[in-house]
């Protein structure tokens, strides 16, 4: 009976664990929906900004304007902005982006360039601090759904590093959202800005839906931004170069916010998948333990019957 009690206690424990993992899965799914809504809500501003920058690009020759954010200089030190999460239980999400950052750092070293880290998220911060890696700044305890204020704080630090010539290049290492079961760490150059990159690029919208009781993601091409030249008779009250100097940081902030949103969606999707797998594994374990319990219970009953029969025979 002691063995039966042990199996019953373990079944109860696994059921409680399954309740927790299922609750975490549902919470992550709800937050993925919020991340999706945030991406959609910030798109109109990004589209309008792209239109204005495109119009100014047509009126000016960027290569003739002295714009610090477009200045390319010999790369001696590169700042690697690594975006990770503050929490675990999200599969290989944090490990993948950290490994990608370390690979990029080794590539820079092999080319004779220095590097320093700007870290977003507790997981990356703890990892690189334990290894005494060069760290310029850390940002932790951010909202799970990124905000513009948080993106601005990070962008201000990056601008300070670049404008002071502490670093000559800023690269972003983040996780691009592909699907609920797939994400891809990528490296993107943030500074200096590429004038050609100011034009609207192809983008996709992901929509989390449910079908037959299961979550799935539908992807569709985002509406193409209609880029038009500014009217020829438009007069600028300020020097167009000053306007560009004011708009380019906004563009940088927007690019950074979109990357944070992609990373947040990837983290939440990875957590939802991990918790779904944990729930499935718990269900399988419960079925296996229940089978073991029934076998042990049947064996105990059979043993008791044999003992009763043996006792009756001895009395007879």
XYZ file of C-alpha atoms in Angstrom:
316
model
C 0.000 0.000 0.000
C 2.945 2.288 0.589
C 3.794 2.001 -3.134
C 0.193 2.854 -4.078
C 0.282 5.947 -1.874
C 3.538 7.069 -3.464
C 2.067 6.736 -6.967
C -1.110 8.605 -5.930
C 0.962 11.447 -4.462
C 3.042 11.676 -7.625
C -0.057 11.759 -9.850
C -1.457 14.583 -7.741
C 1.823 16.493 -7.968
C 2.002 16.130 -11.758
C -1.625 17.269 -12.110
C -0.857 20.404 -10.100
C 2.174 21.070 -12.308
C 0.027 20.657 -15.427
C -2.429 23.247 -14.099
C 0.439 25.733 -13.694
C 1.944 25.109 -17.133
C -1.491 25.349 -18.773
C -2.165 28.653 -17.019
C 1.226 29.987 -18.134
C 0.491 28.912 -21.695
C -2.790 30.826 -21.738
C -1.167 33.931 -20.231
C 1.594 33.851 -22.860
C -1.009 33.455 -25.605
C -2.917 36.511 -24.377
C 0.304 38.555 -24.274
C 1.232 37.457 -27.792
C -2.088 38.915 -28.932
C -1.222 42.187 -27.187
C 2.188 42.233 -28.851
C 0.486 41.719 -32.200
C -1.888 44.617 -31.534
C 1.039 46.842 -30.569
C 2.881 46.086 -33.811
C -0.248 46.980 -35.759
C -0.903 50.188 -33.803
C 2.637 51.554 -34.288
C 2.654 50.913 -38.043
C 0.832 54.147 -39.110
C 3.508 56.297 -37.446
C 6.286 54.247 -39.037
C 4.632 54.540 -42.451
C 4.189 58.310 -42.164
C 7.785 58.729 -40.994
C 9.012 56.679 -43.946
C 7.007 58.887 -46.313
C 8.509 62.093 -44.922
C 12.057 60.743 -44.977
C 11.575 59.427 -48.499
C 10.353 62.845 -49.643
C 13.320 64.584 -48.056
C 15.639 62.047 -49.607
C 14.327 62.987 -53.041
C 14.768 66.735 -52.352
C 18.276 66.405 -50.909
C 21.401 64.522 -51.716
C 22.200 62.718 -48.476
C 25.823 62.288 -49.420
C 26.233 66.076 -49.627
C 24.639 66.734 -46.223
C 26.631 66.557 -43.018
C 24.477 64.220 -40.926
C 26.199 62.550 -37.949
C 23.925 59.487 -38.006
C 24.901 58.810 -41.622
C 28.628 59.301 -41.085
C 30.660 56.222 -41.873
C 34.106 56.041 -40.295
C 36.722 53.305 -39.906
C 35.321 50.713 -37.534
C 37.532 50.221 -34.515
C 34.869 49.403 -31.894
C 31.372 48.028 -32.408
C 28.570 48.131 -29.866
C 26.478 44.961 -29.879
C 22.965 45.593 -28.579
C 21.738 42.176 -27.390
C 18.014 41.787 -26.668
C 17.108 38.908 -24.344
C 14.411 38.266 -21.746
C 14.235 38.800 -17.992
C 12.618 35.412 -17.379
C 13.221 31.801 -18.279
C 10.840 28.949 -19.109
C 10.867 29.953 -22.776
C 12.804 27.155 -24.422
C 15.964 28.128 -26.282
C 14.936 31.762 -26.832
C 17.591 33.327 -24.563
C 20.300 30.800 -25.372
C 19.961 31.299 -29.125
C 20.294 35.088 -29.098
C 23.224 34.967 -26.636
C 25.078 32.453 -28.806
C 24.448 34.616 -31.879
C 25.909 37.632 -30.075
C 28.993 35.655 -29.002
C 29.480 34.431 -32.572
C 29.313 37.999 -33.884
C 31.812 39.138 -31.224
C 34.267 36.435 -32.325
C 33.840 37.536 -35.959
C 34.692 41.119 -34.996
C 37.752 39.978 -33.057
C 38.901 37.879 -36.009
C 38.742 41.020 -38.168
C 40.824 42.983 -35.676
C 37.939 45.128 -34.364
C 36.948 45.687 -30.755
C 33.473 45.359 -29.320
C 31.366 46.162 -26.293
C 27.931 44.963 -25.233
C 24.780 46.930 -24.543
C 22.501 44.363 -22.915
C 18.722 44.284 -22.681
C 17.256 41.658 -20.350
C 18.434 39.955 -17.179
C 19.394 36.678 -18.872
C 21.962 38.245 -21.217
C 23.216 40.534 -18.444
C 23.860 37.632 -16.055
C 25.492 35.555 -18.787
C 28.023 38.172 -19.906
C 28.717 39.514 -16.409
C 29.745 36.022 -15.283
C 32.234 35.939 -18.171
C 33.646 39.420 -17.478
C 32.764 40.558 -21.014
C 33.076 44.286 -21.906
C 29.681 45.859 -21.097
C 28.836 49.506 -21.766
C 25.264 49.517 -20.398
C 22.535 47.169 -19.178
C 18.740 47.465 -19.216
C 16.659 45.063 -17.117
C 13.128 44.778 -15.736
C 11.532 46.126 -18.910
C 7.855 45.595 -19.614
C 7.057 42.328 -21.346
C 5.211 44.368 -23.956
C 7.813 47.007 -24.957
C 6.955 50.697 -24.770
C 8.218 53.691 -26.734
C 9.728 55.196 -23.573
C 11.887 52.119 -23.037
C 12.995 52.161 -26.677
C 13.877 55.856 -26.328
C 16.026 55.211 -23.237
C 18.007 52.543 -25.070
C 18.290 54.678 -28.214
C 19.599 57.653 -26.187
C 22.415 55.518 -24.785
C 23.299 54.198 -28.239
C 23.275 57.719 -29.689
C 25.583 58.915 -26.919
C 28.048 56.108 -27.621
C 27.992 56.717 -31.375
C 28.028 60.529 -31.352
C 30.898 60.636 -28.844
C 32.832 58.250 -31.140
C 33.177 55.765 -28.287
C 31.942 53.244 -30.842
C 32.032 53.517 -34.622
C 29.193 51.122 -35.358
C 26.113 49.829 -33.556
C 24.673 46.408 -34.377
C 21.444 44.965 -33.032
C 21.225 41.270 -32.136
C 17.612 40.266 -31.589
C 15.169 37.432 -32.283
C 12.966 37.819 -35.343
C 9.487 36.366 -34.964
C 8.784 33.685 -37.589
C 5.981 31.597 -36.124
C 4.757 30.229 -32.803
C 7.234 27.383 -33.054
C 10.049 29.154 -34.864
C 12.165 32.265 -34.327
C 15.508 33.332 -35.731
C 18.295 35.385 -34.107
C 19.451 38.053 -36.564
C 22.017 40.863 -36.663
C 20.990 44.281 -37.983
C 23.079 47.444 -38.328
C 21.507 50.373 -36.476
C 24.198 53.030 -36.898
C 25.377 54.497 -39.142
C 22.006 54.570 -40.864
C 21.879 53.503 -44.476
C 20.032 56.090 -46.609
C 18.649 53.323 -48.787
C 17.191 51.709 -45.674
C 14.887 54.665 -45.163
C 12.550 53.405 -47.838
C 9.708 51.165 -46.707
C 10.775 47.539 -46.681
C 8.570 44.479 -47.057
C 7.003 43.571 -43.752
C 4.599 40.979 -42.478
C 1.761 40.999 -39.963
C 1.269 37.935 -37.789
C -2.145 37.133 -36.368
C -2.623 34.649 -33.540
C -5.817 32.666 -34.089
C -7.351 29.516 -32.667
C -8.743 26.668 -34.708
C -10.130 23.377 -33.408
C -8.972 24.327 -29.922
C -5.347 24.868 -30.983
C -3.396 28.089 -31.496
C -1.917 28.904 -34.874
C -0.389 31.913 -36.604
C -1.523 33.416 -39.877
C 0.948 35.654 -41.694
C 0.115 38.165 -44.359
C 2.022 40.858 -46.193
C 1.641 44.272 -44.637
C 0.058 46.917 -46.876
C 2.761 48.607 -48.924
C 3.415 52.189 -47.904
C 2.779 54.538 -50.787
C 5.921 56.664 -50.989
C 5.432 59.957 -52.786
C 7.722 62.888 -53.455
C 7.125 66.089 -51.533
C 5.443 68.832 -53.588
C 7.977 70.835 -55.575
C 6.584 74.118 -54.286
C 6.896 73.098 -50.629
C 8.940 75.574 -48.628
C 10.913 74.607 -45.541
C 10.883 77.062 -42.643
C 14.020 75.343 -41.347
C 17.070 74.064 -43.093
C 16.154 70.579 -44.471
C 19.366 69.246 -42.937
C 18.114 70.325 -39.507
C 14.819 68.576 -40.202
C 16.679 65.397 -41.091
C 18.804 65.679 -37.966
C 15.563 65.725 -35.953
C 13.804 62.937 -37.885
C 16.633 60.424 -38.115
C 16.686 59.802 -34.320
C 12.932 59.231 -34.502
C 13.513 56.709 -37.254
C 16.176 55.020 -35.126
C 13.792 54.862 -32.137
C 11.105 53.355 -34.333
C 13.465 50.711 -35.695
C 14.516 49.826 -32.163
C 10.926 49.651 -30.918
C 9.983 47.291 -33.739
C 12.952 45.043 -32.877
C 11.919 44.985 -29.203
C 8.377 44.084 -30.255
C 9.642 41.245 -32.452
C 11.782 39.951 -29.585
C 8.875 40.146 -27.128
C 6.602 38.252 -29.507
C 9.313 35.621 -30.031
C 9.836 35.205 -26.279
C 6.119 34.887 -25.549
C 5.616 32.446 -28.410
C 8.585 30.367 -27.193
C 7.169 30.359 -23.645
C 3.733 29.377 -24.917
C 5.226 26.507 -26.922
C 7.395 25.368 -23.999
C 4.443 25.388 -21.598
C 2.281 23.570 -24.143
C 4.958 20.873 -24.466
C 5.253 20.692 -20.676
C 1.473 20.240 -20.369
C 1.520 17.479 -22.979
C 4.410 15.731 -21.231
C 2.564 16.008 -17.910
C -0.542 14.412 -19.458
C 1.545 11.551 -20.835
C 3.204 11.056 -17.443
C -0.187 11.042 -15.696
C -1.442 8.341 -18.060
C 1.679 6.262 -17.441
C 1.446 6.691 -13.654
C -2.262 5.874 -13.693
C -1.493 2.648 -15.551
C 1.218 1.794 -13.009
C -1.173 2.597 -10.182
C -3.878 0.308 -11.595
C -1.367 -2.495 -12.075
C -0.059 -2.123 -8.524
C -3.602 -1.934 -7.139
C -4.627 -5.053 -9.068
C -1.534 -6.861 -7.826
C -2.375 -5.871 -4.232
C -5.969 -7.112 -4.613
C -4.781 -10.366 -6.151
C -2.342 -10.848 -3.286
C -5.074 -10.258 -0.709
C -7.371 -12.778 -2.448
C -4.587 -15.371 -2.491
C -3.982 -14.806 1.206
C -7.703 -15.225 1.987
C -7.901 -18.410 -0.089
C -4.764 -19.801 1.530
C -6.147 -19.038 4.978
C -9.473 -20.717 4.170
C -7.709 -23.831 2.886
C -5.588 -24.055 6.022
C -8.724 -23.890 8.198
C -10.455 -26.524 6.082
